[in-house]
mmCIF file of C-alpha atoms in Angstrom:
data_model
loop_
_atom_site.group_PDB
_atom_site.id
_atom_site.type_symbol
_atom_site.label_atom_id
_atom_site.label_comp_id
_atom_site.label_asym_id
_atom_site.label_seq_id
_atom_site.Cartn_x
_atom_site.Cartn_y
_atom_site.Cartn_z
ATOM 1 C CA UNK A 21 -25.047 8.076 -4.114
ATOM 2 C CA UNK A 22 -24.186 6.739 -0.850
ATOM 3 C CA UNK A 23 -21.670 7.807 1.605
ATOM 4 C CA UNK A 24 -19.421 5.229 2.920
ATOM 5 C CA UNK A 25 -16.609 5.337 5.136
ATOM 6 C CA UNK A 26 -13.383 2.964 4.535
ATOM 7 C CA UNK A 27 -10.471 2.365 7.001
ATOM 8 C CA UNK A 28 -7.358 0.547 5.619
ATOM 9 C CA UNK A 29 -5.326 -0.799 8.715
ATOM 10 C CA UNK A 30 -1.405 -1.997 7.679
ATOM 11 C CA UNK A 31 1.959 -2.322 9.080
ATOM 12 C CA UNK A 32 2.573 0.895 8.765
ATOM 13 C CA UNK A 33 -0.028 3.132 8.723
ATOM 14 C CA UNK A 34 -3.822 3.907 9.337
ATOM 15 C CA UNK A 35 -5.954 5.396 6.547
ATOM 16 C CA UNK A 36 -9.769 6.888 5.974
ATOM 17 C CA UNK A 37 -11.644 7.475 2.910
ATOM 18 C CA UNK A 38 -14.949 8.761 3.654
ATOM 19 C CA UNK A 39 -16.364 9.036 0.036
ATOM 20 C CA UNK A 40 -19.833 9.339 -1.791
ATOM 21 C CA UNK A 41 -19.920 5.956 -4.114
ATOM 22 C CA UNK A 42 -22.519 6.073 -7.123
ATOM 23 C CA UNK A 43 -23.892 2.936 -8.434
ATOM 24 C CA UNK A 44 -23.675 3.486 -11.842
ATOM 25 C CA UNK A 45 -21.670 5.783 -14.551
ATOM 26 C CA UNK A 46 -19.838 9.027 -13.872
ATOM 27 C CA UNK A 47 -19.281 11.974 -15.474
ATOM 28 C CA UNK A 48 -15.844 12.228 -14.354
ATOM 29 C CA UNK A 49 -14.484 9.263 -15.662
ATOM 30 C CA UNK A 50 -10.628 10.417 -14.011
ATOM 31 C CA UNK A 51 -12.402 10.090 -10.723
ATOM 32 C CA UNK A 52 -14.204 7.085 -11.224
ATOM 33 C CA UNK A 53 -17.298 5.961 -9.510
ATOM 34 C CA UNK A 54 -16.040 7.149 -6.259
ATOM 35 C CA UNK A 55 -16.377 11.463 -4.536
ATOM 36 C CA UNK A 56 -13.928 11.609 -2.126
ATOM 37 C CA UNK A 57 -15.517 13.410 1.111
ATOM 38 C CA UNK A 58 -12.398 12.873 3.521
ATOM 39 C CA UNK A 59 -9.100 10.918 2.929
ATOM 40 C CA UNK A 60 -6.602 11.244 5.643
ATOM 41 C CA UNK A 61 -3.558 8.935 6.714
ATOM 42 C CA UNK A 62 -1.563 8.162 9.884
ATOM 43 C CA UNK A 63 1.718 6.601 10.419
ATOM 44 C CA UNK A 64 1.421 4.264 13.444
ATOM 45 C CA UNK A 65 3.251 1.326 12.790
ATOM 46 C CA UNK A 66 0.817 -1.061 14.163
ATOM 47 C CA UNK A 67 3.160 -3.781 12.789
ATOM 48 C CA UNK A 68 6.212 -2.724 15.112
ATOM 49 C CA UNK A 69 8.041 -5.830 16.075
ATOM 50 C CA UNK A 70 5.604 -8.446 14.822
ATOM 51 C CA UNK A 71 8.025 -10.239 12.740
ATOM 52 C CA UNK A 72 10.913 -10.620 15.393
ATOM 53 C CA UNK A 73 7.997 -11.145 18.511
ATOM 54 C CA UNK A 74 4.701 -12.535 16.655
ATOM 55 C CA UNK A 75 2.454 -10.086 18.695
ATOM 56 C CA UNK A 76 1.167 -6.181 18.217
ATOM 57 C CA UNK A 77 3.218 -3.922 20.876
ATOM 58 C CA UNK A 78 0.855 -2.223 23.215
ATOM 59 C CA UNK A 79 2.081 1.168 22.426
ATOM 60 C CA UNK A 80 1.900 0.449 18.775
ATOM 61 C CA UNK A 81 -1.689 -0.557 19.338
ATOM 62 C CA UNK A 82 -2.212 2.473 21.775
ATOM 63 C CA UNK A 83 -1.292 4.661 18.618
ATOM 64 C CA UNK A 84 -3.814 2.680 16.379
ATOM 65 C CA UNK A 85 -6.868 3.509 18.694
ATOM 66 C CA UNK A 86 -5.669 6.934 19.082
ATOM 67 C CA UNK A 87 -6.363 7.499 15.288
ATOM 68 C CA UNK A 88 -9.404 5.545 14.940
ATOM 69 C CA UNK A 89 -11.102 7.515 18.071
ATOM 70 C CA UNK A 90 -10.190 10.514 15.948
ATOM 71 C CA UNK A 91 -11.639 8.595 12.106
ATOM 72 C CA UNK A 92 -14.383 7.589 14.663
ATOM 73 C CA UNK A 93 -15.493 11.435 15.223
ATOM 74 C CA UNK A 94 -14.653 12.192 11.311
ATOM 75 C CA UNK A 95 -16.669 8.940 10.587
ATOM 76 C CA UNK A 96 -19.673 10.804 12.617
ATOM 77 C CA UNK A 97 -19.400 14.369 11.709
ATOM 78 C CA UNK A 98 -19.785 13.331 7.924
ATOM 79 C CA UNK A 99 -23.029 11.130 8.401
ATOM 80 C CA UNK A 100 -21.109 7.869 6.560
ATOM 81 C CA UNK A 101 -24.241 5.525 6.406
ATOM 82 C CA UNK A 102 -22.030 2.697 6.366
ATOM 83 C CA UNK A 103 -18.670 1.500 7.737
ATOM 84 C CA UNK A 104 -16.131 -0.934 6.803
ATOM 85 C CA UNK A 105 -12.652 -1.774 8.796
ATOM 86 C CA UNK A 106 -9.823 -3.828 7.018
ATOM 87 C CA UNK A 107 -6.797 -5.169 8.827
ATOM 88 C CA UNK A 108 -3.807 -6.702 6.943
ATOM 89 C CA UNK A 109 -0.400 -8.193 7.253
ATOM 90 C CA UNK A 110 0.659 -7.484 10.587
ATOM 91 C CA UNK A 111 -2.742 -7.741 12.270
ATOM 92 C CA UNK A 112 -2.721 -11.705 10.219
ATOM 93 C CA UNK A 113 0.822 -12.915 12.029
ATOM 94 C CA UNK A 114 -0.249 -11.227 15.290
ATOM 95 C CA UNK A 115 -1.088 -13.696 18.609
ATOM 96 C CA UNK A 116 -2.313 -11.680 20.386
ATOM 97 C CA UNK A 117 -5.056 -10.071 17.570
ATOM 98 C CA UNK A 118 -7.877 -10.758 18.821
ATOM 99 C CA UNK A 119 -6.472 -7.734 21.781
ATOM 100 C CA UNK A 120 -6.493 -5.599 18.625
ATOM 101 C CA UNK A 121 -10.318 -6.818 17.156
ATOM 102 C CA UNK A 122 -12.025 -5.718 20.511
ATOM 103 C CA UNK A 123 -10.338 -2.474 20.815
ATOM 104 C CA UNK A 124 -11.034 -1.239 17.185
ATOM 105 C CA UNK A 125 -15.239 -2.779 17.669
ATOM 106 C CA UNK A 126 -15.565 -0.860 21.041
ATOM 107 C CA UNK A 127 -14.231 2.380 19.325
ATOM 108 C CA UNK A 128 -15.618 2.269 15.848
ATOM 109 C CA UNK A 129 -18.738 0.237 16.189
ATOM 110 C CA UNK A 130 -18.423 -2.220 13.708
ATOM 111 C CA UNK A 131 -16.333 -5.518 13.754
ATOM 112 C CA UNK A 132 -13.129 -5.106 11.804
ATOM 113 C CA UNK A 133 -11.927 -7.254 9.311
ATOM 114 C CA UNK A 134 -8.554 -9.373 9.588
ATOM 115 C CA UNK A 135 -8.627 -9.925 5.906
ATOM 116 C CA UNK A 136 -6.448 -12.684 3.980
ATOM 117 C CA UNK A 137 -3.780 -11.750 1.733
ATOM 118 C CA UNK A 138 -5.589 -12.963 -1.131
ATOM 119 C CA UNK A 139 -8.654 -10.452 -0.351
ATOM 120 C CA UNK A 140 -6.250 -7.924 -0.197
ATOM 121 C CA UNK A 141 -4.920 -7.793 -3.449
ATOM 122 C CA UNK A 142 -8.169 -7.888 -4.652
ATOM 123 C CA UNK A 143 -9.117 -5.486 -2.864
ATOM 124 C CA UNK A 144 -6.151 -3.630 -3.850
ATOM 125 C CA UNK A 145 -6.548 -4.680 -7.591
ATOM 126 C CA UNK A 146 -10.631 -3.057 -7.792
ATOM 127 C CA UNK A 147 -8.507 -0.041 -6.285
ATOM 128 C CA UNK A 148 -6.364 0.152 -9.002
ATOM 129 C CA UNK A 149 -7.955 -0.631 -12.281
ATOM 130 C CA UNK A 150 -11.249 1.775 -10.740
ATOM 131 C CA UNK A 151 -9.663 4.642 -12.030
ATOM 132 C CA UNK A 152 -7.568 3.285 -15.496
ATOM 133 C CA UNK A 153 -8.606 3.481 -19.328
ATOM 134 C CA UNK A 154 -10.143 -0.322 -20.112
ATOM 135 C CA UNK A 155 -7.258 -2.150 -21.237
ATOM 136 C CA UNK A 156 -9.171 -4.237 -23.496
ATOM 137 C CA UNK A 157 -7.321 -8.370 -23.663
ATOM 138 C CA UNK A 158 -3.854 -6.323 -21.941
ATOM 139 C CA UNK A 159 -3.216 -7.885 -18.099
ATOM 140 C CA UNK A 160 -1.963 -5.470 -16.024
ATOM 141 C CA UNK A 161 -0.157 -6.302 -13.064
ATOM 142 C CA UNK A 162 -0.928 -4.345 -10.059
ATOM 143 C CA UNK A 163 1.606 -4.267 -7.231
ATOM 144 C CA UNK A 164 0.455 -3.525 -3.726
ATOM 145 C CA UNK A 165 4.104 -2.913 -1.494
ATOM 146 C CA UNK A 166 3.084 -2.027 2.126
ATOM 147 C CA UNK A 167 4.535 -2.231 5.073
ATOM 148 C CA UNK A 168 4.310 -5.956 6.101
ATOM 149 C CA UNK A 169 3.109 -7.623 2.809
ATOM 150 C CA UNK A 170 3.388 -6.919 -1.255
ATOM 151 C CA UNK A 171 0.458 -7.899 -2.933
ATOM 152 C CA UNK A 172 0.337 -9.297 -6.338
ATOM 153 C CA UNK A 173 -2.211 -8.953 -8.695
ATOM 154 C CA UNK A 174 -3.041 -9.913 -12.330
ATOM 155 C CA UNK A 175 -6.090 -8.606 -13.867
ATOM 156 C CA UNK A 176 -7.679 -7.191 -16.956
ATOM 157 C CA UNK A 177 -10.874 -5.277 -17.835
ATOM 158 C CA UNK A 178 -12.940 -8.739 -16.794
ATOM 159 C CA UNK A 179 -11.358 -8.701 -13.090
ATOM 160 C CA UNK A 180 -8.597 -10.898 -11.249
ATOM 161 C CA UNK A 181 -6.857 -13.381 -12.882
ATOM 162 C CA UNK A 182 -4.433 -14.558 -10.090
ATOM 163 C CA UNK A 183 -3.271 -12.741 -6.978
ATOM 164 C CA UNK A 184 -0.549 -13.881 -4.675
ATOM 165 C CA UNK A 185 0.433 -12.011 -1.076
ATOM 166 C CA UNK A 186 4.108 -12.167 -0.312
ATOM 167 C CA UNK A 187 5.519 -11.236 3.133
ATOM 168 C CA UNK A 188 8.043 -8.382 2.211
ATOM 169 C CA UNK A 189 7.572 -5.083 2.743
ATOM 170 C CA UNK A 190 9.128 -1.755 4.105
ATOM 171 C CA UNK A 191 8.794 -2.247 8.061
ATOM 172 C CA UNK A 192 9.546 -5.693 7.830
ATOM 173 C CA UNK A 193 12.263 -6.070 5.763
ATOM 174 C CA UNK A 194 13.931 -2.641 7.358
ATOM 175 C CA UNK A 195 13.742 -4.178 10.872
ATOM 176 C CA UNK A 196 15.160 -7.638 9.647
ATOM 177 C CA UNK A 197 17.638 -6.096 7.226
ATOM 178 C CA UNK A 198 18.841 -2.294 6.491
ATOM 179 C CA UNK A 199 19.482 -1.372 9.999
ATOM 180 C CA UNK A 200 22.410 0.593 9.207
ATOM 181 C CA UNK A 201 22.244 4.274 8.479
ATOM 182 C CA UNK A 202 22.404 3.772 5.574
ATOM 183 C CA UNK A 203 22.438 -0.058 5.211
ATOM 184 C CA UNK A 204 25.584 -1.701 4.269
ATOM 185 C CA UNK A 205 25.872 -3.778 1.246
ATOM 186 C CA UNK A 206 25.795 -6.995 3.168
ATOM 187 C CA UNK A 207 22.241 -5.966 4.473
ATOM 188 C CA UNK A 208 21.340 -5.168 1.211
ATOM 189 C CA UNK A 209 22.573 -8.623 -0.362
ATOM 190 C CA UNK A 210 20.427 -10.296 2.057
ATOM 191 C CA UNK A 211 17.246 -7.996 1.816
ATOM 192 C CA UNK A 212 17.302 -8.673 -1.625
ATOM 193 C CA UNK A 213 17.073 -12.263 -1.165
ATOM 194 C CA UNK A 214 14.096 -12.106 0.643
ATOM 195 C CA UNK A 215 12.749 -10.157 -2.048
ATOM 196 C CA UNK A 216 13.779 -12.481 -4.351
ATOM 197 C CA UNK A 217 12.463 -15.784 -2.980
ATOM 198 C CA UNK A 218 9.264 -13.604 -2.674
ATOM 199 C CA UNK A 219 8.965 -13.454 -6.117
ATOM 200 C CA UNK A 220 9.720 -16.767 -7.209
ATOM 201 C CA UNK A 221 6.726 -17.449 -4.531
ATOM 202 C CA UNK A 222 4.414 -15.013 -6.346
ATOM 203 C CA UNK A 223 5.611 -16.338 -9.729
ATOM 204 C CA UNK A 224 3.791 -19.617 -8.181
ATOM 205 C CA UNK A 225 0.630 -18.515 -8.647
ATOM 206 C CA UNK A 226 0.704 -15.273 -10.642
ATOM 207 C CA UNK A 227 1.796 -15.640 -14.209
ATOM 208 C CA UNK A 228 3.953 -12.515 -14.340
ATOM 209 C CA UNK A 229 4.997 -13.245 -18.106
ATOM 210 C CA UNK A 230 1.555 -12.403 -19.079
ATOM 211 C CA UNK A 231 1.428 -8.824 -17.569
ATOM 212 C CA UNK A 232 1.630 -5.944 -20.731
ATOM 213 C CA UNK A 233 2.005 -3.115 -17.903
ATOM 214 C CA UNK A 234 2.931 -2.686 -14.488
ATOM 215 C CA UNK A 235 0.702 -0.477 -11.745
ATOM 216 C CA UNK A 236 1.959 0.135 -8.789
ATOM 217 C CA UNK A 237 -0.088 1.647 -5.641
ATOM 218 C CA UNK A 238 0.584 2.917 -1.697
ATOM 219 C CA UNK A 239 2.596 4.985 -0.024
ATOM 220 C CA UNK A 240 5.982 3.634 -0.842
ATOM 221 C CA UNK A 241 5.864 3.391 -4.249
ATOM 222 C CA UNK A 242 4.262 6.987 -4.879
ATOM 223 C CA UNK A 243 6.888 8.495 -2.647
ATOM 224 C CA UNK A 244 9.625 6.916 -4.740
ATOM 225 C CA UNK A 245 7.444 8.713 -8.061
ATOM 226 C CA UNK A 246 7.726 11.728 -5.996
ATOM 227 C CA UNK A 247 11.470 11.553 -5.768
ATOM 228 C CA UNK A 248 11.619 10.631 -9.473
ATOM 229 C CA UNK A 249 10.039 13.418 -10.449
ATOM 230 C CA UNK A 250 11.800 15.853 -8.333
ATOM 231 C CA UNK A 251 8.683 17.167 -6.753
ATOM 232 C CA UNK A 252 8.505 20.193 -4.409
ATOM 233 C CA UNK A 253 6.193 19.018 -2.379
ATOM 234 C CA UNK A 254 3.738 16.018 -2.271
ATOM 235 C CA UNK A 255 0.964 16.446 -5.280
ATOM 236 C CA UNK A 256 -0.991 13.578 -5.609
ATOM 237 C CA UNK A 257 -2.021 14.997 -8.834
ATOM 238 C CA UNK A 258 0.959 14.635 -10.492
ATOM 239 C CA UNK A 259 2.168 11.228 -9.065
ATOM 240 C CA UNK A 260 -1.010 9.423 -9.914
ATOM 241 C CA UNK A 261 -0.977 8.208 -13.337
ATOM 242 C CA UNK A 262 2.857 8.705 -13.902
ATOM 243 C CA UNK A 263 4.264 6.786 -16.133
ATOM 244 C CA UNK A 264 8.113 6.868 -15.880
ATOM 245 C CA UNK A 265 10.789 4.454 -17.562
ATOM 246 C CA UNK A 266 12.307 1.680 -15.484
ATOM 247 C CA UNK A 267 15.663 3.214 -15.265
ATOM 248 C CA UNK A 268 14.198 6.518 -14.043
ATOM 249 C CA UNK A 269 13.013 4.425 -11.722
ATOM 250 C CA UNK A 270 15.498 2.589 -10.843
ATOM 251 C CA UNK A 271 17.898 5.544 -9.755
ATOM 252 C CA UNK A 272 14.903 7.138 -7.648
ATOM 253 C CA UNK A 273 14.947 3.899 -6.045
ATOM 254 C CA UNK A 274 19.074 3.528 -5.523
ATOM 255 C CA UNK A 275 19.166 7.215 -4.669
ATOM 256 C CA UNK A 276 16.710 6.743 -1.684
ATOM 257 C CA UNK A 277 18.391 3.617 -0.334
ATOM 258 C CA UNK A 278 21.214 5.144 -0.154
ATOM 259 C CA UNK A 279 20.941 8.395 1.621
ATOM 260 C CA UNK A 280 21.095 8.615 4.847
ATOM 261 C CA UNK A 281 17.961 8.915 7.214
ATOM 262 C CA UNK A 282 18.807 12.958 7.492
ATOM 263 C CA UNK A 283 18.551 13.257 4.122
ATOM 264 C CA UNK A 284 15.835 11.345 3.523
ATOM 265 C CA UNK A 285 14.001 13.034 5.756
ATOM 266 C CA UNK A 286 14.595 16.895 4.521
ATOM 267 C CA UNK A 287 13.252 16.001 1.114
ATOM 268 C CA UNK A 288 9.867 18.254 0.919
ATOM 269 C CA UNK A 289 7.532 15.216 -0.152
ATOM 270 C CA UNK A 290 8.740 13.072 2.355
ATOM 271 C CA UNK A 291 6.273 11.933 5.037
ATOM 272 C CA UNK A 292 8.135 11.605 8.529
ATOM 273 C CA UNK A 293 6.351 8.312 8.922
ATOM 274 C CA UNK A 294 8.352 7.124 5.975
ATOM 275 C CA UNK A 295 11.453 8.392 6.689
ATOM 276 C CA UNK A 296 13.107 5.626 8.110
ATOM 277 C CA UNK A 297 11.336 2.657 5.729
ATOM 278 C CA UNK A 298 11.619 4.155 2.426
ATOM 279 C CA UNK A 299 14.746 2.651 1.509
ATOM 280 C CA UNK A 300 13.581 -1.043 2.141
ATOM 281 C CA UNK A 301 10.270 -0.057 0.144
ATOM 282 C CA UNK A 302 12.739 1.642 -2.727
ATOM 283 C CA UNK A 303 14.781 -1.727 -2.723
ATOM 284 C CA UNK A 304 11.657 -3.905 -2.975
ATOM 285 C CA UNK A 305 10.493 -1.544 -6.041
ATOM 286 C CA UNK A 306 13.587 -1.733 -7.534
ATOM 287 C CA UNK A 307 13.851 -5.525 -7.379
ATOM 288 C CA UNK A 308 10.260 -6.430 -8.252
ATOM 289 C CA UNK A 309 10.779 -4.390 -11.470
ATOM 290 C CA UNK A 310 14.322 -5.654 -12.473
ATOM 291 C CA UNK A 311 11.976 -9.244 -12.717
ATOM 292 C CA UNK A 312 9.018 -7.958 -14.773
ATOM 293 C CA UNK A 313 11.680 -6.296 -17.351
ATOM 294 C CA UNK A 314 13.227 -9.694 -16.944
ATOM 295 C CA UNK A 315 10.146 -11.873 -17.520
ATOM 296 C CA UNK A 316 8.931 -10.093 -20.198
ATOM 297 C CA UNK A 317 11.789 -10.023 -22.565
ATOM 298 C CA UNK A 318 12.014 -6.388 -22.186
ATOM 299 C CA UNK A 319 8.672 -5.277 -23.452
ATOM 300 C CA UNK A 320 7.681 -4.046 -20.166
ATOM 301 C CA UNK A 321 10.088 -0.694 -20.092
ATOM 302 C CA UNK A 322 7.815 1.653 -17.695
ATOM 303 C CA UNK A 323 5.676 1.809 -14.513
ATOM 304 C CA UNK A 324 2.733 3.528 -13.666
ATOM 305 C CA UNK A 325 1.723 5.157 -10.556
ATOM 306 C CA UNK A 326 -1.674 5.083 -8.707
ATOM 307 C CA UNK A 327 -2.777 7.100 -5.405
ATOM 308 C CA UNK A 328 -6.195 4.753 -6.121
ATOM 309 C CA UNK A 329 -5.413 1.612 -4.370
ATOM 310 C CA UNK A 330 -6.766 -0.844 -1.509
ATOM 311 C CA UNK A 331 -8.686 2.133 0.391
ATOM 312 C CA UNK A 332 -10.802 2.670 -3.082
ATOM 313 C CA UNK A 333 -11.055 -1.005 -2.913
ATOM 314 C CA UNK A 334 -12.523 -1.382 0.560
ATOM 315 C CA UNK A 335 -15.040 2.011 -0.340
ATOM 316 C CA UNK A 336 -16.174 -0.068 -3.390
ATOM 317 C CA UNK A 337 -16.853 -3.354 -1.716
ATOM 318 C CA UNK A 338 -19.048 -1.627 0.823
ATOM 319 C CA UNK A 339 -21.340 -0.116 -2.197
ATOM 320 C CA UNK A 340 -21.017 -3.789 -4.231
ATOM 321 C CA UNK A 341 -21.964 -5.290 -0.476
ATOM 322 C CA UNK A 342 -18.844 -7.514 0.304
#
């Protein structure tokens, strides 16, 4: 076993997995080859105003280095032998990054990663298929929706078979769309464009007629499980691995978009970080599975939900020495 620490920087939030990572079989096969030690999230949205300026805000990146001082002393107290730092979306369309690079290397200690999209959804997909049964010949399309960027990824028990990074997600399509409370049809109309053209972008390089199940991982999409399932509170327990039928679905996702942001927020799984993007991520859901019940003639008829995503991803690469 070795102890490795993983730090998963989007557009809209900041997350840690320190973890013990074995290098061959487990018992637990659930858990998969990773022991969680610490796994903690922050809502900081780093990518505040990148798609409207180009460039990270300074008190969005103040809030980033506030959290990673604090992951910093986690990273320390639990003797993680080794350390790796992924940036995505809105650290890639950023100009003034490299601001953002030297700030995270003189807190953490190690050089952080502005990764491609395509690294990210495998990232993402190793994640993912970690912790499922072996699917045997079945692809299963894993879908990524953050905060910036959805990642899509086609893979089966031998790896990746495509992957594809789309620029739509919950921040960014919230800030250029649904800024009504709640958004008006009009903004929905047009957010659903953009999700649209995403696809037909994804369907460029990802074959999405060959998928035989749909995962999908991060905080969006298991918040929208959460609401489908009428939880109580947030249990990660029961989201992950939920299967639920596309039109259950479907009205978790219309229901969200169209509440209000007061009602949104008094739901007890809620995050307050989420509060005002979870409609743009339940619209992006909602569209992005209208297509795969489209493309695949109806076979496709349910989701699955995954709290192991590109954080597990990151943890494993360190072990397989990426």
């Amino acid at each position: 076993m070795t102890r490795v620490a993983a730090i998963d920087c989007g557009t809209n939030s900041i997350r840690l997995l320190i973890a013990d990572v074995s290098n061959g079989l487990t018992e637990n096969a659930a858990q998969g080859p990773l022991t969680d030690v610490v796994r903690e999230m922050r809502v900081v949205r780093l990518g505040q105003g990148v798609d409207a300026t180009g460039e990270l805000a300074p008190e969005a990146l103040e809030r980033t280095f506030s959290a990673t001082r604090d992951y910093a002393r986690l990273i320390n107290e639990h003797g993680a032998e080794r350390v790796r730092f992924a940036a995505t979306s809105a650290t890639r369309d950023a100009s003034n990054r490299q601001i953002f690079v030297d700030g995270i290397r003189d807190l953490l200690g190690v050089q952080p990663e502005v990764i491609s999209g395509d690294e990210e959804a495998a990232l993402s997909f190793a994640g993912a298929s970690s912790v499922l049964p072996a699917t045997g010949e079945d692809a299963i399309l894993v879908v990524d929706l953050g905060g910036g960027s959805t990642e899509f990824v086609l893979g089966d028990s031998s790896g990746v078979i495509a992957a594809r990074s789309v620029d739509i997600g919950c921040v960014r399509l919230t800030e250029r769309h649904l800024r009504s409370d709640p958004p008006t049809a009009a903004q929905i109309t047009a957010a659903e464009a953009d999700v649209d053209a995403a696809l037909d972008l994804a369907a460029q390089t990802v074959p999405l007629d060959r998928a035989t199940a749909v995962v999908g991982v991060a905080g969006s999409i298991t918040t929208i499980t959460a609401h489908a399932l009428g939880l109580s509170e947030y249990e990660p327990d029961r989201i992950h691995g939920a299967s639920l039928d596309l039109e259950t679905i479907t009205e978790a996702c219309t229901s969200l978009l169209d509440m209000t942001r007061e009602e949104r927020a008094a739901l007890p799984y809620m995050h307050p970080g989420r509060v005002d993007v979870i409609g743009a991520g339940a619209l992006v859901w909602r569209r992005i599975l209208a297509r795969m019940e489209t493309v695949s003639n109806g076979t496709i008829r349910a989701a699955v939900s995954s709290e192991h995503d590109i954080l597990d991803g990151i943890a494993l690469s360190i072990r397989d020495g990426e």
